[in-house]
CSV table of C-alpha atoms in Angstrom, one decimal:
chain,number,residue,atom,x,y,z
A,21,MET,CA,-16.0,3.3,3.5
A,22,LEU,CA,-12.3,4.1,2.8
A,23,HIS,CA,-11.2,3.1,6.1
A,24,THR,CA,-12.8,-0.2,5.6
A,25,SER,CA,-11.8,-0.9,2.1
A,26,ALA,CA,-7.8,0.0,2.9
A,27,LYS,CA,-7.9,-2.7,6.2
A,28,ASP,CA,-8.9,-4.8,4.2
A,29,LEU,CA,-6.7,-4.7,1.8
A,30,LEU,CA,-3.9,-4.2,5.0
A,31,SER,CA,-5.6,-7.4,6.0
A,32,GLN,CA,-4.9,-8.9,3.0
A,33,LEU,CA,-0.9,-7.9,3.4
A,34,SER,CA,-0.8,-9.4,6.3
A,35,GLN,CA,-1.8,-12.5,5.6
A,36,ILE,CA,-0.2,-13.5,2.5
A,37,ILE,CA,3.1,-11.8,5.1
A,38,HIS,CA,3.0,-14.8,7.7
A,39,SER,CA,2.7,-17.2,4.5
A,40,CYS,CA,6.0,-16.2,3.0
A,41,ARG,CA,8.5,-17.8,4.2
A,42,GLU,CA,11.3,-15.5,5.6
A,43,ASP,CA,13.8,-16.4,3.0
A,44,ASP,CA,11.5,-15.6,0.4
A,45,PHE,CA,10.6,-12.1,1.7
A,46,SER,CA,13.9,-10.9,0.9
A,47,ARG,CA,15.1,-12.7,-2.3
A,48,PRO,CA,15.2,-11.3,-5.6
A,49,LEU,CA,12.3,-12.4,-8.1
A,50,SER,CA,12.8,-11.8,-11.7
A,51,GLU,CA,8.8,-11.4,-12.3
A,52,LEU,CA,9.8,-8.5,-10.0
A,53,SER,CA,12.6,-7.0,-11.6
A,54,ASP,CA,14.5,-8.5,-9.8
A,55,SER,CA,13.1,-6.5,-6.6
A,56,THR,CA,11.9,-8.4,-3.8
A,57,PHE,CA,8.5,-9.3,-2.2
A,58,GLY,CA,10.0,-7.2,1.0
A,59,GLN,CA,10.6,-4.7,-1.3
A,60,HIS,CA,7.0,-3.8,-2.2
A,61,ILE,CA,5.6,-4.5,1.2
A,62,ARG,CA,7.5,-1.7,2.5
A,63,HIS,CA,7.2,0.6,-0.8
A,64,THR,CA,3.1,0.2,-0.2
A,65,LEU,CA,3.0,0.3,3.3
A,66,GLU,CA,5.4,3.6,3.5
A,67,PHE,CA,2.9,5.5,1.1
A,68,PHE,CA,0.9,5.0,4.1
A,69,ILE,CA,3.1,6.4,6.8
A,70,CYS,CA,4.0,9.2,4.6
A,71,LEU,CA,0.1,9.9,5.0
A,72,PHE,CA,-0.7,9.2,9.0
A,73,ASP,CA,2.9,11.4,9.5
A,74,ALA,CA,1.2,14.4,7.4
A,75,LYS,CA,-1.2,14.0,10.3
A,76,ASN,CA,1.2,16.6,12.1
A,77,ASP,CA,2.0,18.9,10.0
A,78,GLY,CA,-0.5,19.2,6.8
A,79,THR,CA,1.8,18.1,4.0
A,80,VAL,CA,1.9,14.8,2.9
A,81,ASN,CA,5.1,13.7,0.5
A,82,TYR,CA,5.6,10.1,-0.4
A,83,ASP,CA,9.3,10.9,-2.4
A,84,GLN,CA,10.5,11.6,1.4
A,85,ARG,CA,9.6,8.2,2.6
A,86,LYS,CA,12.7,6.7,4.4
A,87,HIS,CA,13.1,3.4,2.1
A,88,ASP,CA,13.7,1.9,5.6
A,89,THR,CA,15.2,-1.4,4.6
A,90,LEU,CA,14.0,-2.9,7.7
A,91,ILE,CA,10.8,-3.7,6.9
A,92,GLU,CA,11.5,-5.3,3.9
A,93,THR,CA,13.7,-7.8,5.4
A,94,ASP,CA,11.6,-8.0,8.7
A,95,LYS,CA,8.6,-9.8,8.9
A,96,LYS,CA,7.7,-9.0,12.3
A,97,LEU,CA,8.3,-5.8,11.7
A,98,ALA,CA,6.2,-5.9,8.3
A,99,LEU,CA,3.5,-7.3,9.9
A,100,THR,CA,4.1,-4.1,13.3
A,101,VAL,CA,4.0,-1.2,11.0
A,102,ILE,CA,0.8,-2.9,9.1
A,103,ASP,CA,-1.1,-3.1,13.3
A,104,SER,CA,-0.1,0.4,13.4
A,105,ILE,CA,-1.6,1.8,10.1
A,106,THR,CA,-4.7,-0.4,11.4
A,107,ASP,CA,-4.9,1.4,14.4
A,108,PHE,CA,-4.4,5.1,13.1
A,109,LEU,CA,-6.8,4.4,10.8
A,110,ASP,CA,-9.8,3.1,13.6
A,111,LYS,CA,-7.7,6.8,16.0
A,112,HIS,CA,-9.0,9.1,13.1
A,113,GLN,CA,-12.4,8.4,11.1
A,114,GLU,CA,-12.3,12.4,10.1
A,115,ASP,CA,-11.2,14.0,6.7
A,116,PHE,CA,-8.8,16.6,7.0
A,117,GLN,CA,-6.8,19.1,5.1
A,118,LEU,CA,-3.7,18.7,3.7
A,119,THR,CA,-0.9,19.6,1.1
A,120,PHE,CA,0.1,17.2,-1.2
A,121,GLU,CA,4.1,17.3,-2.6
A,122,ALA,CA,5.6,15.9,-5.2
A,123,ASN,CA,8.7,16.1,-7.6
A,124,TYR,CA,7.6,14.2,-10.8
A,125,ALA,CA,10.8,15.9,-13.1
A,126,MET,CA,14.1,14.0,-13.3
A,127,SER,CA,16.9,16.5,-12.9
A,128,ASP,CA,14.9,19.4,-11.1
A,129,ASP,CA,14.5,19.5,-7.3
A,130,ALA,CA,11.3,22.2,-7.4
A,131,ASN,CA,8.1,20.3,-5.4
A,132,ASP,CA,4.8,21.5,-6.9
A,133,SER,CA,2.7,21.6,-4.3
A,134,MET,CA,-1.9,21.4,-4.4
A,135,LYS,CA,-4.4,20.9,-2.0
A,136,SER,CA,-5.8,17.5,-1.2
A,137,SER,CA,-7.4,15.6,1.5
A,138,PHE,CA,-6.6,12.5,4.0
A,139,TYR,CA,-9.6,11.4,2.5
A,140,ARG,CA,-8.1,12.1,-1.1
A,141,GLU,CA,-4.9,10.9,-0.2
A,142,LEU,CA,-6.6,7.7,1.9
A,143,ALA,CA,-8.0,7.0,-1.7
A,144,TYR,CA,-4.8,7.0,-3.4
A,145,ASN,CA,-2.9,4.8,-0.8
A,146,ILE,CA,-6.2,2.2,-1.4
A,147,GLU,CA,-5.1,2.7,-5.4
A,148,HIS,CA,-1.1,2.6,-5.1
A,149,ALA,CA,-1.6,-0.3,-2.7
A,150,ILE,CA,-3.9,-2.2,-5.0
A,151,HIS,CA,-0.9,-2.2,-8.1
A,152,HIS,CA,0.9,-3.7,-5.8
A,153,MET,CA,-0.6,-6.5,-4.5
A,154,ALA,CA,-1.2,-7.0,-8.0
A,155,LEU,CA,2.7,-7.4,-8.4
A,156,LEU,CA,2.9,-9.4,-5.9
A,157,LYS,CA,0.0,-11.9,-7.1
A,158,VAL,CA,2.2,-12.5,-10.5
A,159,ALA,CA,5.7,-13.4,-8.4
A,160,VAL,CA,3.2,-15.0,-6.1
A,161,LYS,CA,1.7,-17.4,-9.1
A,162,GLN,CA,5.6,-17.3,-10.7
A,163,SER,CA,7.7,-18.3,-7.6
A,164,LEU,CA,5.7,-18.6,-4.6
A,165,THR,CA,3.0,-20.7,-5.5
A,166,TYR,CA,2.3,-22.3,-1.9
A,167,ILE,CA,1.2,-19.0,-0.8
A,168,SER,CA,-2.2,-19.2,-1.0
A,169,LEU,CA,-3.7,-15.1,-1.9
A,170,PRO,CA,-7.0,-14.3,-0.5
A,171,GLU,CA,-9.6,-14.2,-3.3
A,172,TYR,CA,-9.6,-10.8,-4.4
A,173,PHE,CA,-6.1,-9.8,-4.1
A,174,GLY,CA,-4.0,-7.3,-6.6
A,175,VAL,CA,-8.2,-6.6,-7.8
A,176,ALA,CA,-9.8,-3.0,-8.0
A,177,SER,CA,-12.8,-2.9,-6.4
A,178,SER,CA,-14.9,-1.5,-9.0
A,179,THR,CA,-13.6,-4.7,-11.1
A,180,VAL,CA,-15.2,-7.1,-8.4
A,181,ARG,CA,-17.7,-5.3,-9.0
A,182,TYR,CA,-18.3,-5.4,-12.6
A,183,ARG,CA,-17.5,-8.9,-13.1
A,184,ALA,CA,-20.3,-9.5,-9.9
A,185,GLY,CA,-22.3,-7.9,-12.4
A,186,PHE,CA,-23.1,-5.2,-10.6
A,187,LYS,CA,-24.0,-1.5,-12.7
A,188,THR,CA,-22.3,1.3,-11.6
A,189,ASN,CA,-24.3,5.3,-11.3
A,190,GLN,CA,-23.5,6.7,-14.4
């Protein structure tokens, strides 16, 4: 289910990237605190990239993402990255152990480290993507109104189920 959910979100991102005009992809938008559509796409995709790179050394640290400005300015590259992430998801269905590292301090270089797993971090990436998609949705509805959004773009699956009247197990 995690893989399917992640791939669905990536497909939704791909749809709106295709719809976004080239000049709007890298234009600062006030609804995004003057960041760009492309920066939010890049940020979201780089979290997935960090997770997939962790397959090699067993450690995931989202603070060490590359901030690749080409992904945020080149729609074709962003779409290629989405295809690569989707391909990785298709090829790696099994969970595996990871070490999660992060530094939440404002003025200290020391990382905290804890046990995690690929599935746990994939779930985090899904939630993180939904958050940024919700921000993109605001920008699209305000400034990029020509972009047609998928029905549940930027909405958590729990919210979709709640709105549909599904009861969750308690």
